[in-house]
Structures are given as C-alpha cells and as structure tokens.
Amino acid sequence: MSPLLTITNLNKIYHRHQPDEVIALRDISLKITAGEVVALTGPSGSGKTTLLSLLGCMSKPTSGSIQLRGRLVSKLPERFLAQIRRTSFGFVFQQYNLLRDVSVLENVMLPLYPSNQSFRVMKKTAGAVLERFELQKMMRKKVKQLSGGEQQRVAIARALVANPDIIIADEPTAHLDSNLSEILLGILANLNTEGKTIIIATHDPAIYQSPLIQRRVSLRHGEIVEDKNQ
Amino acid sequence: MRRQLKILEYTLSSLIRRKAKNFSLIVVYAFTIATLGSVLFLTHALKEEATGSLTEAPALTVQRISAGRHDLIPTHYTTTIKHLPGVKSVTPRVWGYYYDSLIKANLTLIGSNNPPAELLLLDGNLPENPQECAIGKGVADAFGPAIGDNLVLEDNEQKSNRFKITGIFQAESSLLTNDLVILPETTLRTFFSMDPEMATDLVVEVYNPREIKTLAKKIKYLLPDTRPISRDEILHTYDTLFNWRSGMMLAVAIAALISFCILAWDKATGISATEKQEIGILKALGWETADVLTAKFWEGLVLSLTSFLLGILAAWIHVFVFAAPALVPLLKGWSVLFPKFQLTPAIDFYQLFVLAFLTIGPYLVCTIIPSWKTAVTDPEQIMRG
C-alpha cells in the first residue's frame, strides 16, 4: 500500500541563526498509510506539535520534504497549502481554537467559507455534522457558553465538516476528564472505521495505550526514538 | 462572486461581534468627517449664495472715496459717466446700514427706486407711501412681524419712525435680501438726513460687458475721487474671503483629521491578540491570505463608509437644518451682524470625493497592512503567539 504521508529527513529550526535558535525537529523520516491511527508521544518540548503542524501543512520545514499522496507539498506556495489544509486535513487543536464569541454553527462552518458551496449548502452540511455529535440543539449558542466537553465536540465537528481524509489532533484529551476522554476515543474509533487516517499527539497513556492506536511514534528532543506497531 | 459574498457575510458578523469597539470607532470617525464636512458645506453654500445673489448685481458700481473711505457721491456725476461711449444707463442708489440694538444685527436699508433683482421673490407689495416698507425674511424672523404690522426704526436723532410692512421677501435664502429693509427713496433720504444732491453710489449698466474694465479706467480718469467696482471684483472678493476663512477652519479641522489618523493607525497597527488568533485559526482551517485580506478590506470599508456617510449626514443637518451654529461665527465673520438666515443646500461633489479619498483610503491601508503582516505568517506561528 502506497503511503498517504511521507516525510523524509525533516528538520525544523525556529529563529534560525539567532541567539534564541531552537532545533525543534532533527532528521525525521516517517511514512503513514491511509487508515492508520498513529499516536505521536513524548514529553513536552519533544516536537510533537511541531511535527503535527508540518504534517498538516501549517508551517514549512527548514529542510527535508513532505509528500501527500506522492505529491511534494513542502515547497508549495501558501495558496495551495491553504487549499490542501481545507480539503485534506481536519484539525483538532489542544486549546480547541474556536472563536469564543461566535455561534457553534458559524464556528463549524468556518472551513467552508472559502469553498464554492452556497451559504445554504454550508449551513446544511454543518447542521448534519452537528447532528452527528448531538450538538444541533446548541448550534445558535456562542462557544463561550459551552462546557469543555461540548467545546471539544464542536472542535471535532469543525474538523470533519469539509470531509477530510486525515484528522490531526493535538493533545485532544488535555482538558477532558476520563469519561469525556473515553467518549472522544469512541468518536475517533468511529471515524477510523469510516476510513479516516488519524494522527494524534498525546502524552496521555489512556490514549496511546488504547486499542484504537495502531502505531506509536515516540519523540525526544526532536528525534524519533521509537516507532512501533501496537 | 459567491465566495466574496460569503466572506462579506462573515465580515458583517465579525463587525457585529465587536460592536462596542466598532461603535466607538464609528463615533470618532464620523465626528471628524462631520467637522470637516461642515466646513466644506458651509463655505461652499456661502460662496454659492454670494455668487448667486451677485449674478443679477450691476455690472459696474461707482463709489466715491474721500480720504480713503467710502463717502456719498454727488448725483451730477451721472451726467459725466452717461456721456461715455458704451454706457447704457447710470442710476444713483440710496442705501445704508442700520444697526439695531434690539436684535443686535445690521440691516441694509435701500431706497425703493433701486430694488435688487431678488425683489421678484417679494410676497406682498413694494412700499408706495412714505411710511411703508418691505422687509427681508431674516428681518421678519428677527422682529416677528407680518404684513400689515409696523417696523420701528430709530433715525440719527434717536426718534422712532414707524413703517407699515407691505411686503416680505420670500427668498429661499440670500445673503443680500435676508437683511433688507426697502423704504421709499425720499423717506430713506430723510431717515439718513441725506442731501437730495447726493447718493450712496451709482449703478452703471453697459452695452458690452467686455468693455467694463475700459469704462472703469475712463471713469477713474475723469472722476479721480471715485472707485469703480465691477461685479467680477466683488465675486472675486467673496471667493477670496470664504476661501481664506474656510482655509483657516480647515487648518483647525486638519488637526482633528491627524488625531483621527493617529487613532486609526494605533488601532490598526495594534492588532489585538484575539484578532491575531482569529487570523491564525482561519488560516489553519484553509483560508487563503487573500481571503483574510478580503475580509479585512470589507471590514474596513464597511466601517469607514458607514462613518463617512454618517459624518456627511451629520454635517448636512448641522449646516442646512441648524444653520451651522458651531461654525458660523468663524466662517461668516462680520456677517454675524446679519439677521439669522437659512442656507440653501449646495454641495461640491469634488470636495466630497477628496474628503472620502483622504479618510477612507488611509483607514483601509491602516487596517489591511497589519492584517497582511499577520496573514502571511505560518498559521502555526500565529497561533503559538
């Protein structure tokens, strides 16, 4: 099976050639196939979030390459990267990154604004995703009026609204209790059975030791120290 | 197109979301525009008023100058001027200013043999008997009388003279007719204690307007104590006077504009952490830099255009409904001694365009540049802060 994502000799250096230079990733090579559920683990500052950002085309590597379905994307202009982020990736951020003063419906519709869908279709699509996560009754509520668990579900709904192939989640259980974490794992498992590839950065054992995770990639000081199937 | 409309929809929703901040910005912006707009409206309306009133004014007016000041002119000068080739007619005029201490305003008293063209707008009749008068709209408003009532004026011996009002000018507005009181010429001569052989000035009509300058030179040559004034010279004086006054006012208003620009720049360059975060989220979710900038452009345009239109509307109401109480003492100068009068709305669209260009343009630039600086950064970096 040809890999969905291939990264080769990837390096990421922040503030390059400056006194506060930080080497976030060193010579990372990794292949992820379609339908895989991969956990990126490691302590804080090990480079998990940076690697997720690079995989999700949210930043460019200092050196090395990233291929998506065999196509080199790491050197594409920003305009194309935006298009790839919109169509291929669904992001669930650690802090949810929802617009707090905006309604649930509008938050979920955000990835659809630059699409060619009409406003009516956008609302219908977002409504359907919200229904799936039992959020339809609160679609008019502002995000700041929701609980942490509800916000997490809105963030997942937003990640799925454009029907992407790859879900990228950064510490998705960081602000959830154990019950909500289990519900989240159930949601992710369902998404995987639908064929979605899931990449999760986590240091929560409840996540990376769960049966959902098929492969665990451990990072330390910006390097892969372990890559094993579970 | 659909994409643009959706982004516009998102922008409007963002504006409503930050309504307190945007409302305060609109208030400051609109106030600045209202100040500048009021100056422009008032100056232009006054100039139009003056120019309009003078279109029917005599082509040439001859005054007598004595020791450098305006003096009464002997009526026999008419004979000398009449003999000049190209002169159609010469008419002596009797008129003068009258200060009324009750309404604290200057009135212009004119002999009814020399009515100005605006008399066409008279409601009622011109005075025919010695104790009758016709008055301007401003005089009527100041004293409150109607046709048939009496107007009381004190002559130079402090003796009260009663004049029955036979007509009121219904001029829409006019700098010249507003403060007028028309009296029979003989009555006015008596009122001013004026010698029958003298007049205030002479009105000269010519056959060919292109000869006015030459005729003025000839009159000056033949009658060295006179000062011939052409209509063009009066128009030019009005123009210069109002331009100078509006220039002074604009210099003050520019300070307001600069303050506003500083505020706009501060607002725009100081893009808040929340706004940065929002741009980062939008970019991460697949918005292109152009989409973000389009949203910011619409946001700036909606804000600045709304403020501009509100400011212009406020300026219009201030000048043409309330007669510019905040600016009139500065712009009309000595004419504050006139009775109050209503200006006819007159707008110079070129000036409005320049004002729009100088305020909306810089605001849009101030809004877009910092957003652009944020939007071209990697979404990951923006969200990390």
Coordinates of C-alpha atoms in Angstrom, one line a residue:
Chain A
M1 CA 0.0 0.0 0.0
S2 CA 1.5 3.4 -1.0
P3 CA 1.9 5.8 1.9
L4 CA -0.5 8.6 2.4
L5 CA 2.1 10.8 4.0
T6 CA 5.8 10.5 3.6
I7 CA 8.3 12.7 5.4
T8 CA 12.0 12.5 4.6
N9 CA 14.9 13.9 6.6
L10 CA 12.7 16.6 8.0
N11 CA 14.3 19.4 10.1
K12 CA 12.6 22.4 11.7
I13 CA 14.6 25.2 13.3
Y14 CA 12.9 28.2 14.9
H15 CA 14.7 31.6 15.0
R16 CA 17.4 30.3 12.7
H17 CA 20.8 32.0 13.1
Q18 CA 19.6 34.0 16.0
P19 CA 20.7 33.8 19.7
D20 CA 17.4 32.1 20.6
E21 CA 17.6 29.5 17.9
V22 CA 15.7 26.3 18.7
I23 CA 16.0 23.0 16.9
A24 CA 12.5 21.5 17.1
L25 CA 12.9 18.5 14.8
R26 CA 16.0 16.7 13.6
D27 CA 16.2 14.5 10.6
I28 CA 12.7 12.9 10.9
S29 CA 11.6 10.3 8.4
L30 CA 8.2 8.7 8.6
K31 CA 5.6 7.1 6.4
I32 CA 1.9 7.0 7.3
T33 CA -0.5 4.9 5.3
A34 CA -4.2 5.6 4.7
G35 CA -6.5 4.4 7.5
E36 CA -3.7 4.3 10.1
V37 CA -4.2 5.6 13.6
V38 CA -0.8 7.0 14.8
A39 CA 0.0 8.4 18.2
L40 CA 2.9 10.8 18.5
T41 CA 4.1 10.6 22.1
G42 CA 6.9 12.2 24.1
P43 CA 7.4 14.7 26.9
S44 CA 6.6 18.4 26.5
G45 CA 9.0 20.1 24.1
S46 CA 9.9 16.9 22.3
G47 CA 8.5 18.2 19.0
K48 CA 5.1 16.5 18.7
T49 CA 3.1 19.7 18.0
T50 CA 5.8 20.9 15.5
L51 CA 5.6 17.6 13.7
L52 CA 1.8 17.8 13.5
S53 CA 2.0 21.3 12.1
L54 CA 4.4 20.3 9.4
L55 CA 2.3 17.2 8.5
G56 CA -0.8 19.4 8.4
C57 CA 0.9 21.9 6.1
M58 CA 0.5 24.7 8.7
S59 CA 4.2 25.5 8.5
K60 CA 7.1 24.8 6.2
P61 CA 10.2 22.7 7.2
T62 CA 13.6 24.2 7.4
S63 CA 14.8 21.3 5.3
G64 CA 13.6 17.9 4.2
S65 CA 10.4 17.0 2.3
I66 CA 6.8 16.2 2.9
Q67 CA 4.7 14.3 0.4
L68 CA 1.0 13.9 0.4
R69 CA -0.3 11.0 -1.7
G70 CA 3.1 11.1 -3.5
R71 CA 3.0 14.8 -4.3
L72 CA 5.7 17.0 -2.8
V73 CA 3.8 19.6 -0.7
S74 CA 6.6 21.0 1.5
K75 CA 7.6 23.5 -1.2
L76 CA 4.2 24.5 -2.5
P77 CA 3.2 28.2 -2.3
E78 CA 0.9 29.2 0.6
R79 CA -2.2 29.5 -1.6
F80 CA -2.0 25.8 -2.5
L81 CA -1.2 24.8 1.1
A82 CA -4.3 26.6 2.3
Q83 CA -6.3 24.6 -0.2
I84 CA -4.7 21.3 1.0
R85 CA -5.4 22.2 4.6
R86 CA -9.1 22.9 3.7
T87 CA -9.7 19.7 1.7
S88 CA -7.4 17.1 3.1
F89 CA -7.0 17.8 6.8
G90 CA -9.2 18.3 9.8
F91 CA -7.6 19.8 12.8
V92 CA -8.5 19.4 16.5
F93 CA -6.3 21.7 18.5
Q94 CA -5.2 21.4 22.1
Q95 CA -6.9 24.7 23.0
Y96 CA -9.8 23.9 20.6
N97 CA -9.1 27.2 18.9
L98 CA -12.7 28.0 18.5
L99 CA -13.9 31.6 18.1
R100 CA -15.5 32.1 21.5
D101 CA -17.9 34.9 20.7
V102 CA -19.2 33.2 17.6
S103 CA -22.1 30.7 17.4
V104 CA -21.4 26.9 17.3
L105 CA -22.9 26.8 13.8
E106 CA -20.6 29.6 12.5
N107 CA -17.6 28.0 14.0
V108 CA -18.3 24.7 12.3
M109 CA -18.9 26.5 9.0
L110 CA -15.5 28.3 9.1
P111 CA -13.6 25.8 6.9
L112 CA -16.4 26.0 4.3
Y113 CA -16.4 29.8 3.7
P114 CA -13.6 29.7 1.0
S115 CA -15.3 26.7 -0.7
N116 CA -17.6 27.0 -3.7
Q117 CA -20.6 25.8 -1.6
S118 CA -23.6 28.2 -1.3
F119 CA -24.4 29.5 2.1
R120 CA -27.5 27.3 2.2
V121 CA -25.5 24.2 1.5
M122 CA -22.8 25.3 4.0
K123 CA -25.5 25.5 6.7
K124 CA -26.9 22.2 5.8
T125 CA -23.5 20.5 5.8
A126 CA -22.6 22.0 9.2
G127 CA -26.0 21.1 10.6
A128 CA -25.6 17.5 9.6
V129 CA -22.2 17.3 11.3
L130 CA -23.5 18.9 14.4
E131 CA -26.4 16.5 14.5
R132 CA -24.0 13.6 14.4
F133 CA -22.3 14.9 17.5
E134 CA -25.7 15.8 19.2
L135 CA -24.9 19.5 19.1
Q136 CA -27.9 20.6 16.9
K137 CA -29.8 22.0 19.9
M138 CA -26.9 24.3 20.8
M139 CA -26.0 25.4 17.3
R140 CA -27.1 29.0 18.0
K141 CA -25.3 29.2 21.3
K142 CA -21.9 31.0 21.5
V143 CA -18.9 28.8 22.1
K144 CA -18.1 30.6 25.4
Q145 CA -21.5 29.4 26.8
L146 CA -20.5 25.7 26.3
S147 CA -18.7 23.3 28.7
G148 CA -15.2 22.0 27.9
G149 CA -16.6 18.7 26.6
E150 CA -19.1 20.4 24.4
Q151 CA -16.4 22.7 23.0
Q152 CA -14.3 19.6 22.2
R153 CA -17.1 18.1 20.3
V154 CA -17.6 21.4 18.4
A155 CA -13.9 21.3 17.5
I156 CA -14.2 17.8 16.2
A157 CA -17.3 18.7 14.2
R158 CA -15.4 21.6 12.7
A159 CA -12.5 19.3 11.8
L160 CA -14.9 16.9 9.9
V161 CA -17.2 19.4 8.2
A162 CA -15.1 19.5 5.0
N163 CA -15.0 15.7 5.0
P164 CA -11.1 15.4 5.1
D165 CA -9.2 12.2 4.8
I166 CA -6.8 12.9 7.7
I167 CA -7.7 14.0 11.2
I168 CA -4.9 15.7 13.1
A169 CA -5.5 16.0 16.9
D170 CA -3.1 17.8 19.2
E171 CA -3.5 16.6 22.9
P172 CA -7.3 16.2 22.4
T173 CA -7.8 15.0 26.0
A174 CA -5.7 17.6 27.7
H175 CA -8.7 19.4 29.1
L176 CA -11.1 16.5 29.5
D177 CA -11.9 14.2 32.4
S178 CA -11.7 10.4 32.0
N179 CA -15.3 10.0 31.0
L180 CA -15.1 12.6 28.3
S181 CA -11.8 11.1 27.1
E182 CA -13.5 7.7 26.6
I183 CA -16.3 9.3 24.6
L184 CA -13.6 11.1 22.5
L185 CA -11.9 7.8 21.9
G186 CA -15.2 6.3 20.8
I187 CA -15.7 9.1 18.3
L188 CA -12.2 8.7 16.9
A189 CA -12.7 4.9 16.6
N190 CA -15.9 5.5 14.6
L191 CA -14.0 8.0 12.3
N192 CA -11.3 5.4 11.7
T193 CA -13.8 2.7 10.8
E194 CA -15.1 5.2 8.1
G195 CA -11.5 5.2 6.7
K196 CA -10.1 8.3 8.1
T197 CA -6.4 8.5 8.9
I198 CA -5.9 9.8 12.4
I199 CA -2.7 11.3 13.8
I200 CA -2.8 12.2 17.5
A201 CA -0.1 14.0 19.5
T202 CA -0.5 13.0 23.2
H203 CA 1.2 12.2 26.4
D204 CA -2.0 10.7 27.9
P205 CA -1.5 6.9 28.5
A206 CA -5.3 6.5 28.3
I207 CA -5.0 7.4 24.6
Y208 CA -1.7 5.9 23.4
Q209 CA -2.3 2.6 25.3
S210 CA -5.9 2.3 24.0
P211 CA -6.7 -0.4 21.4
L212 CA -7.6 2.4 18.9
I213 CA -3.9 3.3 18.5
Q214 CA -2.3 1.1 15.8
R215 CA 1.1 2.6 15.9
R216 CA 3.1 4.7 18.4
V217 CA 5.9 7.1 17.4
S218 CA 7.9 8.4 20.3
L219 CA 9.8 11.6 20.1
R220 CA 12.5 13.1 22.4
H221 CA 14.5 16.3 21.8
G222 CA 13.1 16.5 18.2
E223 CA 14.1 13.0 17.2
I224 CA 12.2 9.7 16.8
V225 CA 13.4 7.4 19.5
E226 CA 10.8 4.6 18.9
D227 CA 8.4 3.7 16.1
K228 CA 6.4 0.6 16.8
N229 CA 3.1 -1.0 15.8
Q230 CA 0.7 -2.0 18.7
Chain B
M1 CA -18.6 36.2 -6.5
R2 CA -20.3 33.7 -4.2
R3 CA -17.0 33.4 -2.3
Q4 CA -16.8 37.2 -1.9
L5 CA -20.4 37.4 -0.7
K6 CA -19.8 34.7 1.9
I7 CA -16.6 36.5 3.1
L8 CA -18.7 39.7 3.3
E9 CA -21.3 37.9 5.3
Y10 CA -18.5 36.6 7.7
T11 CA -17.2 40.2 7.9
L12 CA -20.6 41.7 8.9
S13 CA -21.0 39.0 11.5
S14 CA -17.5 39.9 12.9
L15 CA -18.4 43.6 13.0
I16 CA -21.5 42.9 15.0
R17 CA -19.5 40.6 17.3
R18 CA -17.1 43.5 18.2
K19 CA -19.9 46.1 18.3
A20 CA -18.7 48.1 21.3
K21 CA -15.3 48.7 19.8
N22 CA -16.6 49.4 16.3
F23 CA -19.3 51.7 17.6
S24 CA -16.7 53.9 19.4
L25 CA -14.6 53.9 16.3
I26 CA -17.5 55.0 14.1
V27 CA -18.4 57.8 16.5
V28 CA -14.9 59.2 16.4
Y29 CA -14.6 58.8 12.7
A30 CA -18.0 60.3 11.9
F31 CA -17.3 63.2 14.2
T32 CA -14.1 64.0 12.3
I33 CA -15.9 63.8 9.0
A34 CA -18.8 65.9 10.3
T35 CA -16.4 68.6 11.3
L36 CA -14.6 68.7 8.0
G37 CA -17.8 68.2 6.1
S38 CA -19.5 71.1 7.9
V39 CA -16.6 73.5 7.0
L40 CA -16.8 72.4 3.3
F41 CA -20.6 72.5 3.2
L42 CA -20.8 75.9 4.9
T43 CA -18.1 77.5 2.8
H44 CA -19.5 76.2 -0.4
A45 CA -23.0 77.2 0.4
L46 CA -22.0 80.7 1.4
K47 CA -20.0 81.1 -1.8
E48 CA -22.8 79.8 -3.9
E49 CA -25.2 82.1 -2.0
A50 CA -23.0 85.1 -2.6
T51 CA -22.3 84.2 -6.2
G52 CA -26.0 83.6 -6.9
S53 CA -27.0 86.9 -5.4
L54 CA -24.5 88.8 -7.4
T55 CA -25.4 87.4 -10.8
E56 CA -28.1 90.0 -11.1
A57 CA -26.0 92.7 -9.5
P58 CA -24.9 95.8 -11.6
A59 CA -22.1 95.3 -14.0
L60 CA -20.3 98.3 -12.5
T61 CA -20.8 100.2 -9.3
V62 CA -19.2 103.6 -8.8
Q63 CA -18.5 104.8 -5.2
R64 CA -16.8 108.0 -4.1
I65 CA -13.8 107.7 -1.9
S66 CA -12.9 110.5 0.5
A67 CA -9.7 110.3 2.4
G68 CA -9.6 106.6 1.6
R69 CA -13.1 105.8 2.9
H70 CA -16.5 105.4 1.2
D71 CA -18.4 108.7 1.0
L72 CA -21.6 109.9 -0.5
I73 CA -21.3 110.6 -4.3
P74 CA -22.8 113.7 -6.0
T75 CA -25.6 112.7 -8.3
H76 CA -24.3 115.1 -11.0
Y77 CA -21.5 112.6 -11.7
T78 CA -24.2 110.6 -13.6
T79 CA -24.1 113.2 -16.4
T80 CA -20.3 112.8 -16.8
I81 CA -20.5 109.0 -16.8
K82 CA -23.6 108.9 -19.1
H83 CA -21.6 110.7 -21.8
L84 CA -19.0 107.9 -22.0
P85 CA -19.5 105.7 -25.1
G86 CA -20.8 102.2 -24.3
V87 CA -22.7 103.3 -21.2
K88 CA -26.3 102.3 -21.3
S89 CA -27.6 103.9 -18.1
V90 CA -26.4 105.4 -14.8
T91 CA -28.7 105.3 -11.7
P92 CA -27.9 106.8 -8.3
R93 CA -28.7 104.5 -5.4
V94 CA -29.6 105.4 -1.9
W95 CA -28.9 102.8 0.7
G96 CA -27.0 102.4 4.0
Y97 CA -26.5 100.1 7.0
Y98 CA -28.6 100.3 10.1
Y99 CA -27.6 98.7 13.4
D100 CA -30.5 97.6 15.5
S101 CA -29.5 97.3 19.2
L102 CA -32.6 95.2 20.0
I103 CA -31.7 92.3 17.7
K104 CA -28.0 93.1 17.6
A105 CA -27.8 92.9 13.9
N106 CA -27.1 95.1 10.9
L107 CA -29.9 95.8 8.5
T108 CA -29.5 97.1 5.0
L109 CA -31.8 100.0 4.2
I110 CA -32.4 100.6 0.5
G111 CA -34.4 103.2 -1.4
S112 CA -37.2 101.6 -3.4
N113 CA -36.1 103.2 -6.7
N114 CA -33.1 100.8 -6.6
P115 CA -34.6 97.4 -5.7
P116 CA -32.3 94.4 -6.2
A117 CA -33.2 91.6 -8.6
E118 CA -34.4 89.4 -5.7
L119 CA -37.5 91.6 -5.4
L120 CA -39.1 89.2 -7.8
L121 CA -39.5 86.9 -4.8
L122 CA -41.5 89.5 -2.9
D123 CA -44.6 88.3 -1.1
G124 CA -46.9 91.4 -0.9
N125 CA -46.0 94.8 -2.5
L126 CA -43.2 97.2 -2.6
P127 CA -43.7 100.3 -0.4
E128 CA -45.6 103.1 -2.2
N129 CA -46.4 105.6 0.6
P130 CA -43.8 107.4 2.7
Q131 CA -44.5 105.4 5.9
E132 CA -44.4 102.0 4.3
C133 CA -41.6 99.4 3.9
A134 CA -40.8 95.9 2.7
I135 CA -38.5 93.6 4.6
G136 CA -36.3 90.6 4.1
K137 CA -37.1 87.2 5.6
G138 CA -34.3 87.5 8.2
V139 CA -35.7 90.8 9.4
A140 CA -39.2 89.4 9.6
D141 CA -37.9 86.4 11.6
A142 CA -35.9 88.6 13.9
F143 CA -38.7 91.1 14.8
G144 CA -41.6 88.7 14.3
P145 CA -43.9 91.0 12.4
A146 CA -46.2 90.1 9.5
I147 CA -47.5 92.1 6.5
G148 CA -49.6 94.9 7.9
D149 CA -47.6 95.2 11.2
N150 CA -45.3 98.1 11.9
L151 CA -41.5 98.1 11.9
V152 CA -39.9 100.7 14.2
L153 CA -36.5 102.2 13.3
E154 CA -34.7 104.9 15.1
D155 CA -33.2 107.7 12.9
N156 CA -30.0 109.6 13.7
E157 CA -31.8 111.9 16.2
Q158 CA -33.0 108.8 18.1
K159 CA -36.5 109.5 17.0
S160 CA -38.7 106.3 16.5
N161 CA -40.1 106.0 13.0
R162 CA -42.9 103.6 12.3
F163 CA -43.2 101.9 8.9
K164 CA -46.1 99.7 7.8
I165 CA -44.9 96.5 6.3
T166 CA -46.3 96.0 2.9
G167 CA -44.2 93.0 1.8
I168 CA -41.8 90.3 2.9
F169 CA -39.1 88.7 0.8
Q170 CA -39.8 85.0 0.5
A171 CA -36.2 84.4 -0.7
E172 CA -35.3 80.8 -0.2
S173 CA -32.2 82.3 1.2
S174 CA -29.9 85.1 0.3
L175 CA -27.1 86.9 1.8
L176 CA -28.4 90.1 0.2
T177 CA -32.1 90.0 0.6
N178 CA -32.2 88.5 4.0
D179 CA -31.3 91.7 6.0
L180 CA -33.1 94.2 3.6
V181 CA -35.5 96.9 4.5
I182 CA -36.9 98.7 1.5
L183 CA -38.2 102.2 2.0
P184 CA -39.4 104.8 -0.4
E185 CA -36.3 106.8 -1.6
T186 CA -37.5 110.1 -0.2
T187 CA -38.3 108.6 3.1
L188 CA -34.8 107.0 3.3
R189 CA -33.1 110.3 2.4
T190 CA -35.0 111.9 5.3
F191 CA -34.2 109.0 7.6
F192 CA -30.5 109.2 6.9
S193 CA -30.6 113.0 6.7
M194 CA -29.1 112.7 3.2
D195 CA -28.7 115.7 0.8
P196 CA -31.0 115.3 -2.2
E197 CA -28.0 116.0 -4.5
M198 CA -26.1 113.0 -3.1
A199 CA -26.4 109.2 -3.4
T200 CA -24.7 106.2 -1.8
D201 CA -23.3 105.0 -5.1
L202 CA -24.0 104.9 -8.8
V203 CA -25.0 101.9 -10.8
V204 CA -23.7 101.8 -14.3
E205 CA -25.1 99.4 -17.0
V206 CA -23.1 98.9 -20.1
Y207 CA -23.9 97.6 -23.6
N208 CA -20.9 95.3 -23.9
P209 CA -19.7 93.5 -20.7
R210 CA -16.2 93.2 -22.3
E211 CA -15.8 97.0 -22.0
I212 CA -16.3 97.2 -18.3
K213 CA -12.6 97.4 -17.5
T214 CA -12.0 100.1 -20.0
L215 CA -15.0 102.1 -18.8
A216 CA -13.9 101.7 -15.2
K217 CA -10.5 103.2 -16.2
K218 CA -12.1 106.1 -18.0
I219 CA -14.4 106.9 -15.1
K220 CA -11.4 106.8 -12.7
Y221 CA -9.6 109.2 -15.1
L222 CA -12.5 111.6 -15.4
L223 CA -13.6 111.4 -11.8
P224 CA -10.4 110.7 -9.8
D225 CA -12.3 110.7 -6.4
T226 CA -14.3 107.7 -7.5
R227 CA -13.8 104.0 -7.2
P228 CA -15.5 101.9 -9.9
I229 CA -16.1 98.3 -8.8
S230 CA -17.0 95.6 -11.3
R231 CA -19.2 92.6 -10.5
D232 CA -16.3 90.3 -11.1
E233 CA -14.2 92.1 -8.5
I234 CA -17.0 91.6 -5.9
L235 CA -17.3 88.0 -6.8
H236 CA -13.6 87.6 -6.5
T237 CA -13.6 89.3 -3.1
Y238 CA -16.3 86.9 -1.9
D239 CA -14.4 83.9 -3.2
T240 CA -11.2 85.0 -1.6
L241 CA -12.9 85.9 1.7
F242 CA -14.6 82.5 2.1
N243 CA -11.6 80.5 0.8
W244 CA -9.5 82.3 3.3
R245 CA -11.9 81.7 6.2
S246 CA -12.5 78.1 5.2
G247 CA -8.8 77.6 4.9
M248 CA -8.3 78.8 8.5
M249 CA -11.1 76.5 9.6
L250 CA -9.8 73.6 7.6
A251 CA -6.3 74.1 9.2
V252 CA -8.0 73.6 12.6
A253 CA -10.0 70.7 11.3
I254 CA -6.9 69.1 9.8
A255 CA -5.7 68.8 13.4
A256 CA -8.8 66.7 14.1
L257 CA -8.1 64.6 11.0
I258 CA -4.5 64.0 12.0
S259 CA -5.6 62.9 15.5
F260 CA -8.1 60.6 13.8
C261 CA -5.3 59.1 11.6
I262 CA -3.2 58.5 14.7
L263 CA -6.1 56.8 16.3
A264 CA -6.7 54.7 13.2
W265 CA -3.1 53.8 12.9
D266 CA -2.9 52.9 16.5
K267 CA -6.0 50.8 16.2
A268 CA -4.8 49.1 13.0
T269 CA -1.1 48.5 14.0
G270 CA -2.1 47.4 17.4
I271 CA -4.0 44.4 16.0
S272 CA -5.2 42.6 19.2
A273 CA -4.1 39.2 20.3
T274 CA -7.7 38.0 19.7
E275 CA -7.7 39.2 16.2
K276 CA -4.3 37.6 15.5
Q277 CA -5.6 34.4 16.9
E278 CA -8.6 34.6 14.7
I279 CA -6.5 35.1 11.6
G280 CA -4.3 32.1 12.7
I281 CA -7.4 29.9 13.1
L282 CA -8.9 31.0 9.8
K283 CA -5.6 30.3 8.0
A284 CA -5.2 26.9 9.7
L285 CA -8.7 26.0 8.6
G286 CA -7.8 26.6 5.0
W287 CA -8.5 30.3 4.4
E288 CA -6.0 31.8 2.0
T289 CA -4.1 35.0 2.7
A290 CA -6.3 36.7 0.1
D291 CA -9.5 35.5 1.8
V292 CA -8.3 37.0 5.1
L293 CA -7.3 40.3 3.4
T294 CA -10.7 40.4 1.6
A295 CA -12.4 40.0 4.9
K296 CA -10.3 42.8 6.5
F297 CA -10.9 45.0 3.4
W298 CA -14.7 44.6 3.7
E299 CA -14.5 45.2 7.4
G300 CA -12.5 48.5 6.9
L301 CA -14.7 49.6 4.0
V302 CA -18.0 48.9 5.9
L303 CA -16.7 50.8 8.9
S304 CA -15.2 53.7 7.1
L305 CA -18.0 54.1 4.6
T306 CA -20.6 53.9 7.3
S307 CA -18.7 56.5 9.4
F308 CA -18.2 58.7 6.3
L309 CA -21.9 58.7 5.3
L310 CA -23.0 59.3 8.9
G311 CA -20.5 62.2 9.2
I312 CA -21.7 63.7 6.0
L313 CA -25.3 63.4 7.1
A314 CA -24.5 65.0 10.4
A315 CA -22.6 67.8 8.6
W316 CA -25.6 68.3 6.3
I317 CA -28.0 68.5 9.2
H318 CA -25.6 70.8 11.2
V319 CA -25.2 73.2 8.3
F320 CA -28.5 73.2 6.4
V321 CA -31.0 72.4 9.1
F322 CA -29.5 74.0 12.2
A323 CA -27.5 76.7 10.2
A324 CA -24.1 75.6 11.4
P325 CA -24.2 77.1 15.0
A326 CA -20.7 75.7 15.7
L327 CA -19.0 77.3 12.7
V328 CA -21.0 80.4 11.6
P329 CA -19.2 82.8 13.9
L330 CA -15.8 81.7 12.5
L331 CA -16.8 81.5 8.8
K332 CA -19.2 84.3 8.3
G333 CA -17.1 86.8 10.2
W334 CA -18.6 90.3 10.3
S335 CA -21.8 89.0 8.8
V336 CA -22.8 87.6 12.2
L337 CA -24.3 91.0 12.4
F338 CA -26.8 89.9 9.8
P339 CA -30.1 88.5 11.0
K340 CA -30.0 84.7 11.0
F341 CA -30.7 83.2 7.6
Q342 CA -31.2 79.7 6.2
L343 CA -28.6 78.4 3.7
T344 CA -29.7 76.8 0.5
P345 CA -28.1 73.3 0.4
A346 CA -25.2 73.3 -2.1
I347 CA -22.7 70.6 -2.3
D348 CA -19.4 70.4 -4.2
F349 CA -19.1 66.7 -5.1
Y350 CA -15.5 67.1 -6.0
Q351 CA -14.7 68.2 -2.4
L352 CA -16.7 65.3 -1.0
F353 CA -14.8 62.9 -3.2
V354 CA -11.5 64.4 -2.0
L355 CA -12.6 64.1 1.6
A356 CA -13.7 60.5 1.1
F357 CA -10.4 59.7 -0.6
L358 CA -8.4 61.3 2.2
T359 CA -10.2 59.5 5.0
I360 CA -11.4 56.1 3.7
G361 CA -8.2 55.4 1.8
P362 CA -5.8 55.9 4.7
Y363 CA -8.1 54.0 7.1
L364 CA -8.3 51.0 4.7
V365 CA -4.5 51.0 4.4
C366 CA -4.1 51.2 8.2
T367 CA -6.5 48.2 8.6
I368 CA -5.1 46.0 5.9
I369 CA -1.3 46.3 6.4
P370 CA -1.1 44.9 9.9
S371 CA -3.6 42.1 9.0
W372 CA -1.5 41.3 5.9
K373 CA 1.6 41.1 8.1
T374 CA -0.1 38.6 10.3
A375 CA -1.8 36.7 7.5
V376 CA 1.4 36.0 5.6
T377 CA 2.9 34.3 8.7
D378 CA 2.5 30.5 9.1
P379 CA -0.7 29.7 10.9
E380 CA 1.2 27.6 13.4
Q381 CA 3.4 30.5 14.3
I382 CA 0.4 32.9 14.6
M383 CA -1.4 30.5 16.9
R384 CA 1.6 30.0 19.1
G385 CA 1.7 33.8 19.5

